[in-house]
Short mmCIF file of C-alpha atoms and ligand atoms in Angstrom, two decimals:
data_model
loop_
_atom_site.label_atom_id
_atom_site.label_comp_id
_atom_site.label_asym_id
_atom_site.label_seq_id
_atom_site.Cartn_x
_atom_site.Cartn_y
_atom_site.Cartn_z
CA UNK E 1 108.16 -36.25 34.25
CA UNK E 2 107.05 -37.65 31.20
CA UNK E 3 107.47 -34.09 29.50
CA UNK E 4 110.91 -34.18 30.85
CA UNK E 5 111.56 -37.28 29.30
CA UNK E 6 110.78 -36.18 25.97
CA UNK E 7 112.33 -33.62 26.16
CA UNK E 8 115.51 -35.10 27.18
CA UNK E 9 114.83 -37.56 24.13
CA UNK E 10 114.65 -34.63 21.62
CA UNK E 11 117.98 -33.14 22.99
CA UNK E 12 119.58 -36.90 22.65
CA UNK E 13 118.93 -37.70 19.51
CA UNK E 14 119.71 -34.12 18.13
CA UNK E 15 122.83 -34.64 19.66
CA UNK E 16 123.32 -37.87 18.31
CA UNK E 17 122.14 -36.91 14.87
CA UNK E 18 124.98 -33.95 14.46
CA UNK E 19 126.64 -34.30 11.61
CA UNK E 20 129.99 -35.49 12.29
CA UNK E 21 133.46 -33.51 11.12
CA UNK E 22 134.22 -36.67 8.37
CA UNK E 23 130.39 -36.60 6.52
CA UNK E 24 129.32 -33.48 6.83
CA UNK E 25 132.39 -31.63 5.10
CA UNK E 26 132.29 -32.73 1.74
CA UNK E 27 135.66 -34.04 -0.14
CA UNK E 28 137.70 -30.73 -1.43
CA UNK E 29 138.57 -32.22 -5.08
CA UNK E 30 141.87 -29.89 -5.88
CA UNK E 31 141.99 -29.84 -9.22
CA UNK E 32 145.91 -28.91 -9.00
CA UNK E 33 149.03 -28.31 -6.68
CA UNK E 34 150.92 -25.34 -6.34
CA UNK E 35 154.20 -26.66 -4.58
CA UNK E 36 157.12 -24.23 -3.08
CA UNK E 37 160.00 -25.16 -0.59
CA UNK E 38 163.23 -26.62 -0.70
CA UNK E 39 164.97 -30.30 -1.72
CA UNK E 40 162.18 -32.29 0.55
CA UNK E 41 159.96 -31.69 -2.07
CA UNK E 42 161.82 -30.83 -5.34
CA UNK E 43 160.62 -32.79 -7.97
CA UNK E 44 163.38 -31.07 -10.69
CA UNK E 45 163.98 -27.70 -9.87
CA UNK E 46 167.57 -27.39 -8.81
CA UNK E 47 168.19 -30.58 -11.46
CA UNK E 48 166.76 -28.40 -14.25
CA UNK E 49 168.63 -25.23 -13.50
CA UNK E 50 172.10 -26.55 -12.48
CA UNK E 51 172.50 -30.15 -13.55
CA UNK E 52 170.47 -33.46 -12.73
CA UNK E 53 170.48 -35.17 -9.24
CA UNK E 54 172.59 -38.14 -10.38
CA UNK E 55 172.42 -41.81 -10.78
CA UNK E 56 171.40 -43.48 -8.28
CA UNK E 57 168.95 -40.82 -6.95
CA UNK E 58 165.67 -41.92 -8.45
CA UNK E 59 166.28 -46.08 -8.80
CA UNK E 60 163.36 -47.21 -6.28
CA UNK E 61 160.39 -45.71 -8.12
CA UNK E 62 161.47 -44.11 -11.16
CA UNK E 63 164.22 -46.10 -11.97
CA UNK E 64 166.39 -42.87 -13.26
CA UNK E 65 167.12 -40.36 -11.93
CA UNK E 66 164.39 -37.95 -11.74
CA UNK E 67 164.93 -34.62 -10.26
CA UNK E 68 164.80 -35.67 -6.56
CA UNK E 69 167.06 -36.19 -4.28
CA UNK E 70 165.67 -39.37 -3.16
CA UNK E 71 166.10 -43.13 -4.33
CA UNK E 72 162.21 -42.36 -4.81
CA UNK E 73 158.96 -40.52 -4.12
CA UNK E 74 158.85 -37.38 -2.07
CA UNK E 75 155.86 -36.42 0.53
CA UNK E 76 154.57 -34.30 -1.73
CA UNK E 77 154.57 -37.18 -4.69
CA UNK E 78 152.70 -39.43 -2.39
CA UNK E 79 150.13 -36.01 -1.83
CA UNK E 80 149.58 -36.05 -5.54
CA UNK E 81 149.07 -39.73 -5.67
CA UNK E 82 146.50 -39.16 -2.64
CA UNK E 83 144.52 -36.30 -4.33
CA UNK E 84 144.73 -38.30 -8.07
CA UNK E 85 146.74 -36.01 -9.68
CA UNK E 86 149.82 -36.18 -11.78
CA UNK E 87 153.44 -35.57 -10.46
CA UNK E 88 154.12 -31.85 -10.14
CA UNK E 89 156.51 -30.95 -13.01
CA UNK E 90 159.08 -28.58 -11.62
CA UNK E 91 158.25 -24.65 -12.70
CA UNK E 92 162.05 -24.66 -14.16
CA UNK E 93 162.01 -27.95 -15.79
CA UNK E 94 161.45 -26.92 -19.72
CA UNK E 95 161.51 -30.81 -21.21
CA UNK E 96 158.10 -32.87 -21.63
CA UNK E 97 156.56 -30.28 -18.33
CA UNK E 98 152.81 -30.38 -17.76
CA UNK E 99 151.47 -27.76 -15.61
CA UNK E 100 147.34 -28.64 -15.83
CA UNK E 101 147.45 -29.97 -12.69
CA UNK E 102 149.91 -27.76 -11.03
CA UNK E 103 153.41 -26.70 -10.77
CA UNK E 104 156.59 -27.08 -8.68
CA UNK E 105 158.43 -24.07 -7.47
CA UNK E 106 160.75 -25.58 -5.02
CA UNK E 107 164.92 -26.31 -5.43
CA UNK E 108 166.66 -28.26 -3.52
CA UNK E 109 169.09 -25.60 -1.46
CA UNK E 110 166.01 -23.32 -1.50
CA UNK E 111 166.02 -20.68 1.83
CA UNK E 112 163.25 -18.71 2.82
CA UNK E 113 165.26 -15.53 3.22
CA UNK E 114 167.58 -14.18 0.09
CA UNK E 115 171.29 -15.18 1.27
CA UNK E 116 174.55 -13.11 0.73
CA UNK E 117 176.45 -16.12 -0.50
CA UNK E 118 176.38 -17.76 -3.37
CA UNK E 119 175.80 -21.49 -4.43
CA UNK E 120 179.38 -22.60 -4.66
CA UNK E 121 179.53 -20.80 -1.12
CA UNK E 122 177.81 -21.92 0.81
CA UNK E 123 175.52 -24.63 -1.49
CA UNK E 124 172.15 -22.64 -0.70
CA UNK E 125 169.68 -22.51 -3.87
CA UNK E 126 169.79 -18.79 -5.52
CA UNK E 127 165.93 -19.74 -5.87
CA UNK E 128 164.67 -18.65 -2.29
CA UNK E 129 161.14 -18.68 -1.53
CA UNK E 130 160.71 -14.80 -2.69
CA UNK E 131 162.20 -15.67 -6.16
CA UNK E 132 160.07 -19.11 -6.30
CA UNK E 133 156.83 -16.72 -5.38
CA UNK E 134 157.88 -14.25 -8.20
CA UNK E 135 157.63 -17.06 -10.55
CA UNK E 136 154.80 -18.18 -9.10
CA UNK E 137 152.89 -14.73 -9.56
CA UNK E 138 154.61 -14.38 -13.18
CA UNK E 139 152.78 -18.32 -14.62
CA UNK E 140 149.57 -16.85 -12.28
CA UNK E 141 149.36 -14.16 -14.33
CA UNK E 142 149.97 -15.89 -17.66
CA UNK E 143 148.25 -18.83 -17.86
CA UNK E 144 145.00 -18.10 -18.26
CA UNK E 145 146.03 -15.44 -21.38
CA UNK E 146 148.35 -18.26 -23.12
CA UNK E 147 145.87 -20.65 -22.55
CA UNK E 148 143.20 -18.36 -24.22
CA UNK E 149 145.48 -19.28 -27.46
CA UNK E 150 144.27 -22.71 -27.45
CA UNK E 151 146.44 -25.98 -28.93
CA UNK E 152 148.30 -27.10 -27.04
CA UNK E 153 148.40 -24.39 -24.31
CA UNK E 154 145.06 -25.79 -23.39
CA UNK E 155 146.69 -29.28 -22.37
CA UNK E 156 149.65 -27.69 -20.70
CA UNK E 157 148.30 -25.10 -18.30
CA UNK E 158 145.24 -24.85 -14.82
CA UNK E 159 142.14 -24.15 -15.28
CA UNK E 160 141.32 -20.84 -14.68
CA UNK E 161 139.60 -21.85 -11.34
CA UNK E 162 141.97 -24.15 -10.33
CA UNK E 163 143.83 -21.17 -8.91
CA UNK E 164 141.49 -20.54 -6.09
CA UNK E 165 140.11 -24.15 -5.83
CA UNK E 166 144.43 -25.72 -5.45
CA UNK E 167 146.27 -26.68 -2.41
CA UNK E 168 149.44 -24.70 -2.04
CA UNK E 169 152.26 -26.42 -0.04
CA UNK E 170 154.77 -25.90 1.44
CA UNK E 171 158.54 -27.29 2.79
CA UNK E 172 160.60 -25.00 3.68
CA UNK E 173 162.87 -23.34 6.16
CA UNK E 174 165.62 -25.79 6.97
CA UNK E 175 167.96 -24.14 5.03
CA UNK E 176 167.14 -21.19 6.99
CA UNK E 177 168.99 -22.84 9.98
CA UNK E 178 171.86 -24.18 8.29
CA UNK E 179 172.79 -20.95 6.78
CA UNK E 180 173.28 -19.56 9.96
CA UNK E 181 175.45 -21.78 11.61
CA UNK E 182 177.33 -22.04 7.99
CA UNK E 183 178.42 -18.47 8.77
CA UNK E 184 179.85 -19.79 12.38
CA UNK E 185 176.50 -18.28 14.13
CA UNK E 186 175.60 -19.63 17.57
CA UNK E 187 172.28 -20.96 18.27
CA UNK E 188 171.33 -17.84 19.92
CA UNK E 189 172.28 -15.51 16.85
CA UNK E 190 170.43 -18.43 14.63
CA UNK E 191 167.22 -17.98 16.68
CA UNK E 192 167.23 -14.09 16.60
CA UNK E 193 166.43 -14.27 12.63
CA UNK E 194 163.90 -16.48 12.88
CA UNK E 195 161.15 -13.83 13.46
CA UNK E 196 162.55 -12.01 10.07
CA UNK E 197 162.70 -15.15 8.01
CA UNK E 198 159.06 -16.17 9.22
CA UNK E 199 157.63 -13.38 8.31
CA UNK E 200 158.93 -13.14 4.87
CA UNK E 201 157.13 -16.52 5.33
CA UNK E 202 154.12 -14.81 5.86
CA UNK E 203 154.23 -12.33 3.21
CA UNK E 204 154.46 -14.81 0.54
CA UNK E 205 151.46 -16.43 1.38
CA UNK E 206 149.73 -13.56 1.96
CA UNK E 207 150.74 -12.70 -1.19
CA UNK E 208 149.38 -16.34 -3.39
CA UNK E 209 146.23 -15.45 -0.85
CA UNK E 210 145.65 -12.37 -2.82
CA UNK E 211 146.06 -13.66 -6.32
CA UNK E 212 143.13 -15.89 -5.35
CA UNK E 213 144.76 -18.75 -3.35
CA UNK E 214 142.75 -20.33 -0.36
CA UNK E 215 144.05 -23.79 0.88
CA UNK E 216 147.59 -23.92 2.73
CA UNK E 217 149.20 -27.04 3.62
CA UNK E 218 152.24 -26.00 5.77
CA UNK E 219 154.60 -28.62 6.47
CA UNK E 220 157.21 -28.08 9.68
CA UNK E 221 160.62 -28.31 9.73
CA UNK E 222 162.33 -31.32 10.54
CA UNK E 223 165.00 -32.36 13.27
CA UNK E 224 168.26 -31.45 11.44
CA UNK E 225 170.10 -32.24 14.22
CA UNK E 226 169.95 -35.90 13.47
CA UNK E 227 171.37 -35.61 9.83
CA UNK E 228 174.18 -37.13 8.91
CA UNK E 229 175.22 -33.94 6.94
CA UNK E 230 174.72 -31.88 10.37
CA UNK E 231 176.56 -34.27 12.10
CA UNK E 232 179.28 -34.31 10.06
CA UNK E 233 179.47 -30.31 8.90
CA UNK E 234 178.78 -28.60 12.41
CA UNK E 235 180.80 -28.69 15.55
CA UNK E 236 179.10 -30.14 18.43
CA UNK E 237 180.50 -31.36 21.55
CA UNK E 238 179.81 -35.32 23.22
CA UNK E 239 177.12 -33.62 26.01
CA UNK E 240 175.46 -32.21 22.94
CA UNK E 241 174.16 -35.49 21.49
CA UNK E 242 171.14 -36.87 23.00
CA UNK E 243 171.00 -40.81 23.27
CA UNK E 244 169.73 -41.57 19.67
CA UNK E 245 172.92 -39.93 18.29
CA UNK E 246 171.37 -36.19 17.71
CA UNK E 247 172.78 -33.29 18.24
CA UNK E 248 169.96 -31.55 20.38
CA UNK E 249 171.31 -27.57 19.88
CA UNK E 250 169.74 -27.85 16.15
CA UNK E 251 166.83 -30.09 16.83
CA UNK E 252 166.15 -27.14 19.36
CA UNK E 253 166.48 -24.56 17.18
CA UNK E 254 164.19 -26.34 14.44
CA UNK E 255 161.84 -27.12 17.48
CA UNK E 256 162.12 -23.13 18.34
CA UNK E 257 161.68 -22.32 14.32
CA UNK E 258 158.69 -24.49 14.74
CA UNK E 259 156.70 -23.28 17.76
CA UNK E 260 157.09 -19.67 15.63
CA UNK E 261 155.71 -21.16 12.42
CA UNK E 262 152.73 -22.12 14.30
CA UNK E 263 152.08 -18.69 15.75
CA UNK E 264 152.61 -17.42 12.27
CA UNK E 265 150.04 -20.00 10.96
CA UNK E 266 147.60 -18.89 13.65
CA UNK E 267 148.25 -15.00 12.63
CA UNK E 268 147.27 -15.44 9.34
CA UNK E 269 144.04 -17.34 9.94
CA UNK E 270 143.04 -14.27 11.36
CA UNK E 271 144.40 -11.88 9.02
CA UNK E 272 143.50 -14.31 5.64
CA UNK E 273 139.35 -14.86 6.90
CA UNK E 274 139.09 -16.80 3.59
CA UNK E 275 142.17 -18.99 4.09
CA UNK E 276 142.16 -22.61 5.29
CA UNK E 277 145.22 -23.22 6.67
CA UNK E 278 146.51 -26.17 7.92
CA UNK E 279 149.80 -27.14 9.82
CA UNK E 280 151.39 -30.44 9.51
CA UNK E 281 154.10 -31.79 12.25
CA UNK E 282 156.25 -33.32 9.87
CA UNK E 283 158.93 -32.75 12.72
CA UNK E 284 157.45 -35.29 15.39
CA UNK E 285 157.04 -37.73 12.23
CA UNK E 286 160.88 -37.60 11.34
CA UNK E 287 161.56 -37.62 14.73
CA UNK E 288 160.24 -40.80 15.17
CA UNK E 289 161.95 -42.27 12.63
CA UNK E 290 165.34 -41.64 14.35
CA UNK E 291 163.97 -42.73 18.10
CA UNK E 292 161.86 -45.83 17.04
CA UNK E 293 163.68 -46.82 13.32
CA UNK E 294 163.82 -50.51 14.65
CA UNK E 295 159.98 -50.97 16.18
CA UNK E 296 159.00 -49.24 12.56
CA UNK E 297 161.11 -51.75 10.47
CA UNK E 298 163.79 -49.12 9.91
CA UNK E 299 167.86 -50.11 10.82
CA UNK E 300 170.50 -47.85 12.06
CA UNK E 301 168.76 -44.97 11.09
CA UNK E 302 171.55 -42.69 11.50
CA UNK E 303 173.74 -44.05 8.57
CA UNK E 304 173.15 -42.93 5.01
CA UNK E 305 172.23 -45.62 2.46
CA UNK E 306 173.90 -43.76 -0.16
CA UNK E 307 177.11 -42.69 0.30
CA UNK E 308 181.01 -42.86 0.74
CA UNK E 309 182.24 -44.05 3.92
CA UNK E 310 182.76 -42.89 7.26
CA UNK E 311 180.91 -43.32 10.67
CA UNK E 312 177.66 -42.32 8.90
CA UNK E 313 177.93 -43.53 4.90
CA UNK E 314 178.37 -39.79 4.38
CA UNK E 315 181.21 -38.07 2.68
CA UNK E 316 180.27 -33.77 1.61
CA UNK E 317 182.92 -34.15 -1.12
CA UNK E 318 182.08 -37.91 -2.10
CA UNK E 319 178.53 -37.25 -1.76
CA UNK E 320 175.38 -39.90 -3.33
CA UNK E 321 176.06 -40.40 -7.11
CA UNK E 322 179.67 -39.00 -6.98
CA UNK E 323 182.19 -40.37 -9.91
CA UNK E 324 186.14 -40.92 -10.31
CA UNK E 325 187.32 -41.68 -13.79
CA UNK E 326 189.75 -44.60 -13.88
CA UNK E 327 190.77 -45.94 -17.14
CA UNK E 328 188.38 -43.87 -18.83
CA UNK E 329 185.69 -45.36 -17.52
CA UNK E 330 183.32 -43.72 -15.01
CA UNK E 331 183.04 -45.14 -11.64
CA UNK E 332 180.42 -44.18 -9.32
CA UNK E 333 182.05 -44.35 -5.84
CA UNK E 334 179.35 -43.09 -3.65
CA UNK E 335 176.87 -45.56 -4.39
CA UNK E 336 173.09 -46.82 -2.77
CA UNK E 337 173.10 -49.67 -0.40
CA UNK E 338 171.47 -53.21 -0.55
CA UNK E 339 168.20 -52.04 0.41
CA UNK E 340 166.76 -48.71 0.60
CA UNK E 341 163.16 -50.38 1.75
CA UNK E 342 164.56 -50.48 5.25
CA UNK E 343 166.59 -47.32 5.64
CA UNK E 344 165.83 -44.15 6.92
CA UNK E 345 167.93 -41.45 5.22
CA UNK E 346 169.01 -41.81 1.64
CA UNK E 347 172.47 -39.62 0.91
CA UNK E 348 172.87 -37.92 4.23
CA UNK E 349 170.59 -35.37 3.72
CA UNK E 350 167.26 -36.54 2.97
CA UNK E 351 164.93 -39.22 3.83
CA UNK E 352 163.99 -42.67 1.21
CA UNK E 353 160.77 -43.20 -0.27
CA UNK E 354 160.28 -45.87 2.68
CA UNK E 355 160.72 -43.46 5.44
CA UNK E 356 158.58 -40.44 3.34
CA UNK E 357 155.45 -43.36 2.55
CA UNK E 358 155.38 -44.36 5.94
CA UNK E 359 155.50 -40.39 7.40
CA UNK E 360 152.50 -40.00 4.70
CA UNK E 361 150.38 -42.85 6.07
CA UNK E 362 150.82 -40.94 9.61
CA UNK E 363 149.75 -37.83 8.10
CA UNK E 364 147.51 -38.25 5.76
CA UNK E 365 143.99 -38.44 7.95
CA UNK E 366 145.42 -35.41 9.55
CA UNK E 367 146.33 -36.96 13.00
CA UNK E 368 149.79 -34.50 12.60
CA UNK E 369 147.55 -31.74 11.25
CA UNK E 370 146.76 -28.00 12.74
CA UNK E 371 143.28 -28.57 12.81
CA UNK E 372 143.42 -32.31 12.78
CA UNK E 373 142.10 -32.95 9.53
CA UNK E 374 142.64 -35.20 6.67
CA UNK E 375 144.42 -34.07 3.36
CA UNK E 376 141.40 -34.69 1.08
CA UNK E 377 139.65 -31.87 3.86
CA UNK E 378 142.35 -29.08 3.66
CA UNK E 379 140.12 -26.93 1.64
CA UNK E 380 137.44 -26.48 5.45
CA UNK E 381 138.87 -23.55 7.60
CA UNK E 382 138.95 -24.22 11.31
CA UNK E 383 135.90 -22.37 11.57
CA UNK E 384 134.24 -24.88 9.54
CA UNK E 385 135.85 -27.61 11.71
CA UNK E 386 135.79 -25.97 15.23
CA UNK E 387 131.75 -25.79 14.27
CA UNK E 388 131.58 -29.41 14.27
CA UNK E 389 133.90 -30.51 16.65
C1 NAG F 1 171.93 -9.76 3.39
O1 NAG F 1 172.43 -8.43 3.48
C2 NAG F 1 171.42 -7.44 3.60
C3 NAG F 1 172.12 -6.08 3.56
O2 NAG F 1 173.14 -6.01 4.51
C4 NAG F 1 170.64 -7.65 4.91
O3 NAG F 1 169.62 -6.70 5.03
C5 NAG F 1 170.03 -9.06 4.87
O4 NAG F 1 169.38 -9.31 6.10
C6 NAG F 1 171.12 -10.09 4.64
N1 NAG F 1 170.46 -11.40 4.48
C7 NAG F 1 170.75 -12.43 5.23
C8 NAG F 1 170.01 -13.69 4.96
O5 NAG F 1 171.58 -12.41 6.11
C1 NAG F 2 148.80 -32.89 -19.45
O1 NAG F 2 148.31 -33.59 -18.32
C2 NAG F 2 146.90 -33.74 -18.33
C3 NAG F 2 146.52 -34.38 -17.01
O2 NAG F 2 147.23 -35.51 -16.78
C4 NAG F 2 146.48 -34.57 -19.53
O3 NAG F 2 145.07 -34.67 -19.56
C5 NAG F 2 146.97 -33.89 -20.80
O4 NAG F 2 146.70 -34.68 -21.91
C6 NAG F 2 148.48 -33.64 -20.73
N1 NAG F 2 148.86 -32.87 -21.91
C7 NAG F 2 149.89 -33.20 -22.69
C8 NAG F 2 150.12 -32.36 -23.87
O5 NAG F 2 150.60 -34.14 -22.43
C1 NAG F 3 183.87 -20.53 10.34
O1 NAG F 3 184.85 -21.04 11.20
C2 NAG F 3 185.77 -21.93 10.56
C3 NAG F 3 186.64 -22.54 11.63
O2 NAG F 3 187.16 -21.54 12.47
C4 NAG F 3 186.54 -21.17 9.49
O3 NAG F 3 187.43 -22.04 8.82
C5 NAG F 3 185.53 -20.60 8.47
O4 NAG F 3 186.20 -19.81 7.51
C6 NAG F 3 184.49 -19.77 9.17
N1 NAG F 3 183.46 -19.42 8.20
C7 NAG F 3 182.96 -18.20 8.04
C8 NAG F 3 181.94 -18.01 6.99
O5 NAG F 3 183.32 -17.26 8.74
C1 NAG F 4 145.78 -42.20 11.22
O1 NAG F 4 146.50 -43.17 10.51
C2 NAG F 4 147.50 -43.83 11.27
C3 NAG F 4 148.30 -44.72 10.33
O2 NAG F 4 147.48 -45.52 9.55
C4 NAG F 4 146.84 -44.59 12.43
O3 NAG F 4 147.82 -45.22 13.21
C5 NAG F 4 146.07 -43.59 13.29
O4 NAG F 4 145.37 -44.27 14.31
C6 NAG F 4 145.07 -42.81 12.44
N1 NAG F 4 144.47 -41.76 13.27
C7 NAG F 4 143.18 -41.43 13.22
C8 NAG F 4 142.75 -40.32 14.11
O5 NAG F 4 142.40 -41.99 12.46
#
């Protein structure tokens, strides 16, 4: 009995003294960010290449207009914040751009897939995720031989390690959707070119994964189908919008996008044994801000603080930051509201620094997260964390 006792002592406090997930892992210190997606986390891309996101994008933070199409900061500014690094200059953006702690590849408009229309189309980004990649292989390859030149090369451009040692995120896929129903698809023909665009998905990061990348912070898509822009661009019927004022067939689809993404996420753990990869339901998160705006000190979440009129403050031809001249004087006619602090959506399209700070403090100690773990952690596989667990 006694023995037993001991015994059963031992066992308890070797259970008890397992290291748990949060002090046994140690801290991942990125040294930099490798960014790609689309406008939820363009920091200057599409500004740099075809004109700059216009006045009064950028007055909550920056107070000027500064390559996003926000009043403020993006998720993946508030990331940077987190981690202690600088703002990702965007890859494109050739005025005042420092690129030792990363680089942005994303444009607003960005697809995954290559389209068949152009900008002026259709108003998708020429700089899809296989061009952004492609640019992203081309300043992989270079940096380390410019920066051998010294000056100020050194300042400018990663580490050589930071290559393998960097998060790489990613927003993107939206886009994907739209494009599809731009071209009068239904859902159904939407959904059957998800498996295609996913797994060009997968063959970009398959791709950073053999130049030497190993952490993967994959954000989800969001519920278009409560966007002002959606609401206002696509036909949908009365029994088609749910009681918050969505229109479910393209929440589905981004739901459906979604549940693939995951799978996709779970292949390449297996095929990538080096990769941590984590998952981040972004979705639920925006979501939420649409269903409970008013218990989260949001109001009428469906209406667009910056915009022109109409039952949601948005206007596709009078769009945020839009001019007239009268009298030779520019007038902005599509302009912000009193107070972004308390508003959900920004210009119809994308969310205000509010709503993306308060979707970061969700996120953050990886309570959205595929495996649940914080940011500052992203570096662990799920090996590492299912071992501790
Ligand atoms: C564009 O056209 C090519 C050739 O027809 C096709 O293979 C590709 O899937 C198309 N891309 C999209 C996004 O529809
Ligand atoms: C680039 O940014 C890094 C990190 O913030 C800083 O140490 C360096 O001085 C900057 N270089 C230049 C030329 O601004
Ligand atoms: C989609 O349908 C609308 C309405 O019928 C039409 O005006 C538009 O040209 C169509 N677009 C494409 C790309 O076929
Ligand atoms: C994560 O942070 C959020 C927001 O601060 C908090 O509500 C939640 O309980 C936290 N979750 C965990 C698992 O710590």
């Amino acid at each position: 009995m006694e023995h037993a006792n001991a015994i059963l002592l031992c066992i308890l406090i070797s259970v008890i003294s397992l290291p748990s997930p949060l002090t046994s892992l140690p801290t991942c210190e990125f040294p930099a960010i490798f960014n790609l997606g689309d406008s939820n986390s363009d920091t200057g891309g599409l500004s740099a290449a075809f004109g700059q996101a216009p006045y009064p994008h950028g007055i909550t933070h920056f107070h000027h207009p500064a390559g996003r199409f926000c009043d403020g900061r993006l998720l993946i500014d508030f990331i940077a914040e987190d981690l202690g690094l600088p703002y990702l200059s965007a890859y494109l953006d050739s005025m005042a751009s420092n690129f030792s702690h990363g680089a942005n590849f994303a444009t607003a408009g960005s697809t995954i897939r290559p389209q068949n229309t152009t900008m002026t189309q259709s108003g998708v980004s020429p700089i899809s995720l296989d061009v952004q990649y492609v640019q992203y292989s081309d300043f992989r390859r270079r940096s380390p031989v410019l920066r051998k030149q010294g000056g100020v090369f050194e300042q400018l451009l990663p580490l050589e390690d930071s290559f393998s040692r960097a998060l790489y995120t990613f927003d993107i896929g939206q886009n994907d959707l739209t494009a599809g129903y731009k071209l009068n698809m239904t859902t159904d023909q939407v959904k059957a070119y998800v498996p295609d665009v996913l797994h060009q998905f997968s063959n970009v990061v398959k791709g950073i994964y053999a130049q030497g990348g190993r952490s993967f912070w994959v954000h989800n898509t969001g519920p278009v189908g409560c966007l002002p822009y959606s609401l206002d661009r696509f036909l949908i019927t009365a029994a088609q919008v749910n009681k918050y004022g969505c229109a479910t067939p393209f929440n589905e689809v981004a739901q459906f996008f979604n549940r693939r993404l995951k799978d996709v996420v779970f292949q390449l753990r297996k095929d990538l044994p080096l990769a941590a990869i984590t998952y981040v339901d972004v979705y639920s998160l925006k979501y939420s801000l649409f269903t409970q705006a008013k218990k989260l000190g949001f109001k009428d979440p469906l209406r667009a603080c910056c915009g022109h009129g109409g039952k949601y403050n948005f206007n596709s031809k009078r769009r945020c930051g839009s001019k007239i001249i009268e009298n030779g004087k520019e007038i902005v006619i599509a302009n912000a509201c009193k107070d972004p602090s308390v508003k959900v959506i920004w210009d119809g399209i994308h969310f205000t620094e509010a709503a993306n700070r308060w979707m970061f403090k969700q996120l953050v100690n990886g309570s959205f997260s595929d495996p649940p773990i914080p940011l500052k952690m992203a570096c662990h596989r799920t090996t590492d964390s299912l071992y501790y667990y």
